[in-house]
Structure formats: structure tokens, C-alpha cells
Coordinates of C-alpha atoms in Angstrom, one line a residue:
M1 CA -21.0 -21.1 13.7
S2 CA -20.3 -18.2 16.1
L3 CA -17.8 -18.8 18.8
L4 CA -19.8 -16.7 21.2
R5 CA -22.9 -17.7 23.2
Q6 CA -26.2 -16.9 21.6
I7 CA -28.0 -14.1 23.4
K8 CA -31.8 -13.6 23.0
P9 CA -32.7 -9.9 22.8
R10 CA -35.2 -8.6 25.4
N11 CA -36.4 -5.6 23.5
A12 CA -36.0 -3.8 20.1
R13 CA -33.1 -1.8 21.3
S14 CA -31.0 -4.8 22.2
K15 CA -32.0 -6.5 19.0
R16 CA -30.6 -3.7 17.0
A17 CA -27.4 -3.7 19.0
L18 CA -27.0 -7.4 18.3
E19 CA -27.7 -7.1 14.7
K20 CA -25.0 -4.4 14.4
K21 CA -22.5 -6.7 16.1
A22 CA -23.5 -9.7 13.9
P23 CA -21.5 -10.7 10.8
H24 CA -22.3 -8.7 7.6
D25 CA -21.6 -9.3 3.9
I26 CA -19.8 -5.9 3.9
E27 CA -18.3 -5.3 7.4
N28 CA -18.2 -2.0 9.1
P29 CA -14.9 -0.1 9.3
K30 CA -12.5 -1.5 12.0
K31 CA -12.5 0.3 15.3
T32 CA -9.5 0.3 17.6
L33 CA -9.5 0.3 21.4
F34 CA -6.6 1.9 23.2
L35 CA -5.9 0.9 26.8
R36 CA -2.8 0.8 29.1
G37 CA -1.6 -1.6 31.8
S38 CA -1.1 -1.1 35.5
T39 CA 2.5 0.1 34.8
A40 CA 2.7 2.3 31.8
S41 CA 5.4 5.0 31.3
Q42 CA 4.7 8.6 30.1
I43 CA 6.3 7.7 26.7
V44 CA 3.8 4.9 26.3
Q45 CA 0.9 7.1 27.3
N46 CA 1.9 9.8 24.9
A47 CA 2.3 7.3 22.1
L48 CA -1.2 5.9 22.8
A49 CA -2.7 9.3 22.8
D50 CA -1.0 10.3 19.4
L51 CA -2.1 7.0 17.7
H52 CA -5.6 7.6 19.0
S53 CA -5.6 11.1 17.5
L54 CA -4.5 9.7 14.1
K55 CA -7.2 6.9 14.3
R56 CA -10.2 9.1 15.3
P57 CA -13.2 8.9 15.0
L58 CA -12.9 5.0 14.7
A59 CA -11.2 4.8 18.1
T60 CA -12.0 4.4 21.8
K61 CA -9.5 5.2 24.6
F62 CA -9.6 4.0 28.1
T63 CA -8.0 6.2 30.8
R64 CA -7.9 3.8 33.7
A65 CA -5.1 1.2 34.1
N66 CA -5.9 -2.4 33.6
P67 CA -3.8 -5.3 35.1
I68 CA -3.7 -7.3 31.9
H69 CA -0.9 -9.5 30.4
P70 CA -2.0 -10.1 26.8
F71 CA 0.4 -13.1 26.1
E72 CA -0.5 -14.9 29.4
D73 CA -4.2 -14.2 29.6
A74 CA -6.2 -12.4 27.0
S75 CA -9.7 -13.0 28.3
S76 CA -10.1 -9.5 29.5
L77 CA -9.2 -8.1 26.1
E78 CA -11.7 -10.3 24.5
F79 CA -14.3 -9.1 26.8
F80 CA -13.4 -5.4 26.1
A81 CA -13.4 -6.0 22.4
E82 CA -16.9 -7.6 22.5
K83 CA -18.3 -4.9 24.8
N84 CA -17.0 -2.0 22.7
D85 CA -17.4 -3.7 19.3
T86 CA -13.7 -3.3 18.3
S87 CA -11.7 -5.7 16.2
L88 CA -8.3 -4.0 16.9
L89 CA -6.7 -3.3 20.2
V90 CA -3.4 -1.4 21.2
F91 CA -2.3 -2.2 24.7
G92 CA 0.5 -0.1 26.4
A93 CA 2.7 -1.3 29.2
H94 CA 6.2 -0.9 30.7
S95 CA 8.5 -3.1 32.6
K96 CA 12.1 -3.7 33.2
K97 CA 12.1 -6.7 30.9
R98 CA 9.9 -5.2 28.3
P99 CA 10.3 -1.4 28.4
H100 CA 7.9 1.0 26.7
C101 CA 5.9 -1.9 25.0
L102 CA 3.0 -1.5 22.6
T103 CA 1.1 -4.6 21.9
F104 CA -1.0 -4.7 18.7
I105 CA -3.9 -7.1 18.8
R106 CA -6.4 -8.3 16.2
T107 CA -9.6 -10.2 17.0
F108 CA -12.0 -12.3 14.9
D109 CA -15.4 -13.0 16.2
F110 CA -14.2 -11.2 19.5
K111 CA -11.4 -13.9 19.9
I112 CA -7.7 -13.2 19.8
L113 CA -6.4 -13.8 16.2
D114 CA -2.8 -12.6 16.4
M115 CA -0.6 -10.3 18.4
L116 CA 2.7 -8.3 17.9
E117 CA 4.8 -6.5 20.5
L118 CA 6.8 -3.4 19.5
Y119 CA 9.2 -1.7 21.8
L120 CA 9.4 2.1 21.6
D121 CA 12.8 3.8 21.5
P122 CA 12.5 6.5 24.0
E123 CA 15.3 8.7 22.4
S124 CA 13.5 8.9 19.0
V125 CA 9.9 9.5 20.1
R126 CA 8.5 12.8 19.4
T127 CA 4.9 13.7 19.9
L128 CA 2.3 15.5 17.8
A129 CA 2.6 18.5 20.2
Q130 CA 6.4 18.9 19.5
F131 CA 5.8 19.5 15.9
K132 CA 4.6 23.1 15.4
S133 CA 3.4 22.4 11.7
P134 CA -0.4 22.3 10.8
K135 CA -2.1 19.1 11.4
C136 CA -4.5 17.1 9.1
A137 CA -8.2 17.0 9.5
V138 CA -9.9 14.3 11.5
G139 CA -11.2 11.1 9.8
L140 CA -9.2 11.4 6.5
K141 CA -7.5 8.3 4.9
P142 CA -3.8 8.5 4.7
L143 CA -1.3 7.4 2.0
L144 CA 0.7 4.5 3.2
L145 CA 4.3 4.0 2.2
F146 CA 6.3 0.9 3.2
A147 CA 10.1 0.9 2.4
G148 CA 12.3 -2.0 3.1
T149 CA 12.8 -5.6 2.1
P150 CA 11.8 -7.1 5.4
F151 CA 8.2 -6.0 4.6
E152 CA 8.3 -7.9 1.2
S153 CA 9.4 -11.3 2.6
L154 CA 7.6 -14.3 1.1
T155 CA 7.9 -16.2 4.4
P156 CA 5.6 -14.8 7.2
N157 CA 7.7 -13.1 9.9
A158 CA 7.4 -10.2 12.4
Y159 CA 7.8 -7.6 9.7
T160 CA 5.1 -8.8 7.3
L161 CA 2.8 -9.2 10.4
A162 CA 3.7 -5.6 11.3
K163 CA 2.8 -4.4 7.8
S164 CA -0.5 -6.2 7.9
F165 CA -1.3 -4.7 11.3
F166 CA -0.5 -1.1 10.1
V167 CA -2.5 -1.5 6.9
D168 CA -5.5 -2.6 9.1
F169 CA -4.9 0.2 11.6
F170 CA -4.8 3.0 9.1
R171 CA -7.2 1.6 6.5
G172 CA -10.3 3.6 7.6
Q173 CA -13.5 3.3 5.9
D174 CA -13.6 1.7 2.4
T175 CA -14.5 4.1 -0.4
K176 CA -14.9 3.6 -4.2
T177 CA -13.9 7.2 -4.9
I178 CA -11.4 9.5 -3.3
D179 CA -11.2 13.3 -3.5
V180 CA -7.7 14.6 -4.1
E181 CA -8.3 17.3 -1.6
G182 CA -8.8 14.6 1.1
L183 CA -5.2 13.2 0.7
Q184 CA -3.6 15.4 3.3
Y185 CA -0.9 13.3 4.9
I186 CA 1.4 10.3 4.4
V187 CA 2.3 7.6 6.8
S188 CA 5.8 6.3 6.1
I189 CA 6.9 3.0 7.6
M190 CA 10.5 1.9 6.9
A191 CA 12.8 -0.8 8.0
G192 CA 16.5 -1.5 7.1
E193 CA 18.1 -4.6 5.8
E194 CA 18.4 -7.7 7.8
R195 CA 22.0 -8.9 8.3
E196 CA 23.3 -12.1 9.9
G197 CA 25.0 -11.6 13.3
E198 CA 23.3 -8.2 13.9
A199 CA 20.2 -7.1 15.7
S200 CA 16.9 -7.0 13.9
P201 CA 16.4 -3.7 12.2
K202 CA 14.1 -1.1 13.7
I203 CA 10.8 -0.1 12.2
H204 CA 10.6 3.7 11.7
L205 CA 7.2 5.4 11.6
R206 CA 7.0 9.0 10.3
V207 CA 3.9 11.1 9.4
Y208 CA 4.2 13.8 6.9
L209 CA 1.7 16.6 5.9
I210 CA 1.1 17.0 2.1
R211 CA 1.1 20.7 1.1
T212 CA 0.4 22.0 -2.5
K213 CA 1.9 25.3 -3.6
K214 CA 1.8 27.3 -6.8
S215 CA 4.3 26.2 -9.5
G216 CA 3.4 28.5 -12.3
Q217 CA 2.1 25.6 -14.2
R218 CA -1.1 23.6 -14.5
L219 CA -0.1 21.1 -11.7
P220 CA 0.9 22.4 -8.3
R221 CA 4.1 21.8 -6.6
V222 CA 3.8 19.1 -3.9
E223 CA 5.8 19.4 -0.7
V224 CA 5.8 17.2 2.4
E225 CA 6.4 18.4 6.0
E226 CA 6.7 16.2 9.1
M227 CA 3.8 16.8 11.4
G228 CA 4.3 13.9 13.9
P229 CA 4.3 11.6 15.6
R230 CA 7.7 10.1 15.2
M231 CA 8.4 6.7 16.6
D232 CA 11.0 3.9 16.3
F233 CA 10.1 0.4 17.3
R234 CA 12.1 -2.9 18.0
V235 CA 10.2 -6.0 17.3
G236 CA 9.3 -8.2 20.3
R237 CA 7.2 -11.2 20.9
V238 CA 4.9 -12.5 18.0
K239 CA 1.7 -14.6 18.2
Q240 CA 0.8 -15.9 14.8
A241 CA -2.8 -16.6 13.8
D242 CA -4.2 -20.1 13.9
E243 CA -4.6 -21.4 10.3
R244 CA -8.2 -22.5 10.7
M245 CA -9.2 -19.2 12.3
M246 CA -7.4 -17.2 9.7
K247 CA -9.0 -19.1 6.9
Q248 CA -12.4 -18.4 8.5
A249 CA -11.5 -14.7 9.0
L250 CA -10.5 -14.3 5.3
K251 CA -13.6 -16.1 4.0
K252 CA -15.8 -13.8 1.9
A253 CA -19.6 -14.0 1.7
K254 CA -21.1 -15.2 -1.7
G255 CA -22.1 -12.4 -4.0
T256 CA -19.6 -9.9 -2.6
E257 CA -16.8 -10.6 -5.1
P258 CA -17.2 -9.0 -8.6
K259 CA -18.1 -11.5 -11.3
S260 CA -15.2 -12.3 -13.6
R261 CA -15.6 -11.3 -17.2
K262 CA -14.0 -13.3 -20.0
N263 CA -10.7 -11.7 -21.4
I264 CA -10.9 -8.7 -19.0
E265 CA -8.5 -8.5 -16.1
T266 CA -7.7 -5.8 -13.5
D267 CA -4.0 -5.1 -12.6
P268 CA -2.8 -4.3 -9.1
V269 CA -3.1 -0.6 -9.8
G270 CA -6.7 -0.9 -10.7
D271 CA -6.6 -0.5 -14.5
K272 CA -8.6 -2.8 -16.7
L273 CA -6.8 -4.8 -19.2
G274 CA -8.7 -6.5 -22.2
R275 CA -7.5 -9.3 -24.5
V276 CA -8.7 -9.1 -28.1
H277 CA -8.4 -12.1 -30.4
L278 CA -7.8 -11.5 -34.1
G279 CA -7.8 -13.8 -37.1
K280 CA -4.8 -14.5 -39.4
Q281 CA -3.8 -11.3 -41.2
D282 CA -2.7 -11.2 -44.9
L283 CA 0.0 -8.7 -45.0
G284 CA 0.3 -9.0 -48.9
N285 CA -2.7 -7.0 -49.4
L286 CA -1.9 -4.4 -46.8
Q287 CA -2.4 -0.8 -48.0
T288 CA 0.6 1.2 -46.8
R289 CA 0.9 4.9 -46.8
K290 CA 2.2 6.6 -50.1
M291 CA 4.8 9.1 -49.6
K292 CA 6.1 11.5 -52.3
G293 CA 9.6 11.3 -51.0
L294 CA 9.8 7.6 -52.0
K295 CA 8.5 8.1 -55.5
R296 CA 10.9 8.1 -58.5
A297 CA 11.4 11.4 -60.3
R298 CA 10.0 11.6 -63.8
D299 CA 12.9 13.7 -65.4
V300 CA 15.8 11.6 -64.4
D301 CA 19.2 13.0 -65.7
D302 CA 20.9 10.9 -68.3
Y303 CA 24.0 11.1 -66.2
A304 CA 22.3 9.0 -63.5
E305 CA 20.8 6.5 -65.9
E306 CA 23.9 4.5 -67.0
D307 CA 27.6 4.9 -66.9
V308 CA 29.8 3.2 -69.3
V309 CA 32.8 1.7 -67.7
M310 CA 35.8 1.7 -69.9
S311 CA 39.1 -0.2 -69.1
D312 CA 42.6 1.4 -69.2
A313 CA 43.4 -0.8 -72.3
Q314 CA 41.0 1.1 -74.5
P315 CA 41.0 4.7 -73.4
D316 CA 40.0 6.3 -76.7
A317 CA 37.3 3.9 -78.0
Q318 CA 34.9 5.4 -80.5
L319 CA 31.2 4.8 -80.4
E320 CA 28.8 4.5 -83.2
D321 CA 27.1 7.6 -84.9
G322 CA 30.0 9.8 -83.8
Q323 CA 28.6 10.3 -80.3
A324 CA 31.1 10.9 -77.5
S325 CA 30.7 8.7 -74.5
R326 CA 31.1 9.6 -70.9
V327 CA 33.8 7.4 -69.4
K328 CA 34.0 6.5 -65.8
R329 CA 37.4 5.3 -65.0
F330 CA 38.4 3.4 -61.9
R331 CA 42.0 3.4 -61.0

């Protein structure tokens, strides 16, 4: 049952708009809304603008300030999410207690699902304009690279939540086939090791442009060049999703999952693996390959046939028929 109130459409146009917002078996690609608070530093505004450039065209950006505190009252964010039909929000604000703060927000059925605060390091921030390298085209799917053991933790924490947020943020539109020419940039997200007694490791976000050059061979030489933006984050407050709401959000419609076939599996890379069952094999009647090198020669030298071993006590023994024998002595 929907958590929102039921609205009866007045005309065909509003009916189409409501049908577009309604749940579907295969959902539309997630859109992101960028907005800032009443006090947002220039560093936060530049970061919002650069993230908006990477997310286009599935992004909407507000230019006016909004006096919103997401962790205290998120009703305004839910209203903006429903009005603009966006499931992801990035809110930027700045204060003495939480400087240069970006809050990543996810919604389900236009209700807040979970939130994560990331504090920008002002010394490490570099905008897109500060990198003079060429930029990627708009609307392309990036390659995502996560490096660091905090992202692979089995227990949910801020880093696993950050990984989930960034995957949703850069996911784009689902496609069955990908053109190699469309893979133009890499988003690298790294984090150091967690050590007791030390501050939590920072999250490093880097964006690299993929460039192919001639190598003199069939495959080109691949090089990467940083194109920006460059950001380092410190983890702040976290609001985990409610278990019931998360279970409902992960629920899939019937008929959308592929039917499982017996003895056929798909590995994480996407390759099909089949299992074949064979009966008991009789290796006694197995026809092996015949090789000439293993055959015995027909004209075997008599010297290799048999050696007569004589002891030292009878060195001059005579054989029958007057034939001399070849003696092999061992001393």
C-alpha cells in the first residue's frame, strides 16, 4: 500500500503524470536533486555543481537557498522529492560544527530511506574547471572502482553505506549491451585501512578520463588522465534505513526475475556455467593415441637383447659350439 495520499486525476495530462510516478515492474533510472542550505560555502557550491555535471541529464539543481536541516526535519526534502520525481538528493550546507557538509539522501515512495553525511576537505578539493584535460560526453555510464577493505565489511557501516550511495548515484540507465566507445571515464573511490585509536580513514574520490592510443598491435594502448573533480571526504552522521522499509524497497515484482534453468548458473562476472552429468566410465577399453616413438624397433641389436654376467671366479669359461660370449663384468 502506498504511503502517499491517493490523488484522483482531473484530466488526461494529470493522469499520465501520476502513472509516470506510480511504481513499475521495471523502474525508470534514478534522478538526483541537488539543493543547498541557507548557509553554504563556495566549496560546497562548487562540489554540487561538479557532481551535477557528472550526473546529467538525470539531475535537477536548485539555485535558491533552502533553510533545511535533514536530520532534524526532512519533510521539505520529501516534498521536493515528490514534486520533482527524484529518488536521490544531495544537500549541501556549511556551519562551524559541520563544515563543508554534503548530505546524500535516498528515498523510497518519496519517504526518507537513509542518509549519510560527508565532510569535504577544503585543501584537497579541485573542481572540473581546474583540470585542463578534455571532458567526457554527457550521459555516459562510468566504470566504478572501489578500493579499500572498509567497503568490503560484512557488517553494515558508514563505508558500506557510502559505497551503496555512490553505486546508485553513478548507476545511470540500465542497459543490456555496452559499446566500448562509450566507456570514457572511471570513477575511483578509495579508503585506507581502519586502525584502532586513529581517526576514521578518508574517502578519496577521483575521476579519470580513458584515452586509447596506437600501440602498433591489434589492441590499443589504454591510458588514464585525471579530469576532475577531486574530493576527499570525512564520514559524518549516518541514518540507517528501517528494516521493514528496506525490505519493501528491495522487493521485486513477479515475472521480472529470470527463470532459473536446471544445472545452469551465472557467475558474478556474467558468464554462464553449466553442469553436465556423465555415467560411469570404463577406462579399460579407452582407445589411447598411438605414437611411433613408443613402439619397439623390429631390428633390435643382439647386444641389447641379453648380457651374460660372469663372475670373477670363472673368467675364461667356454660356451658350447665354440662360440665366444660377451662378458659383462661388474667389479
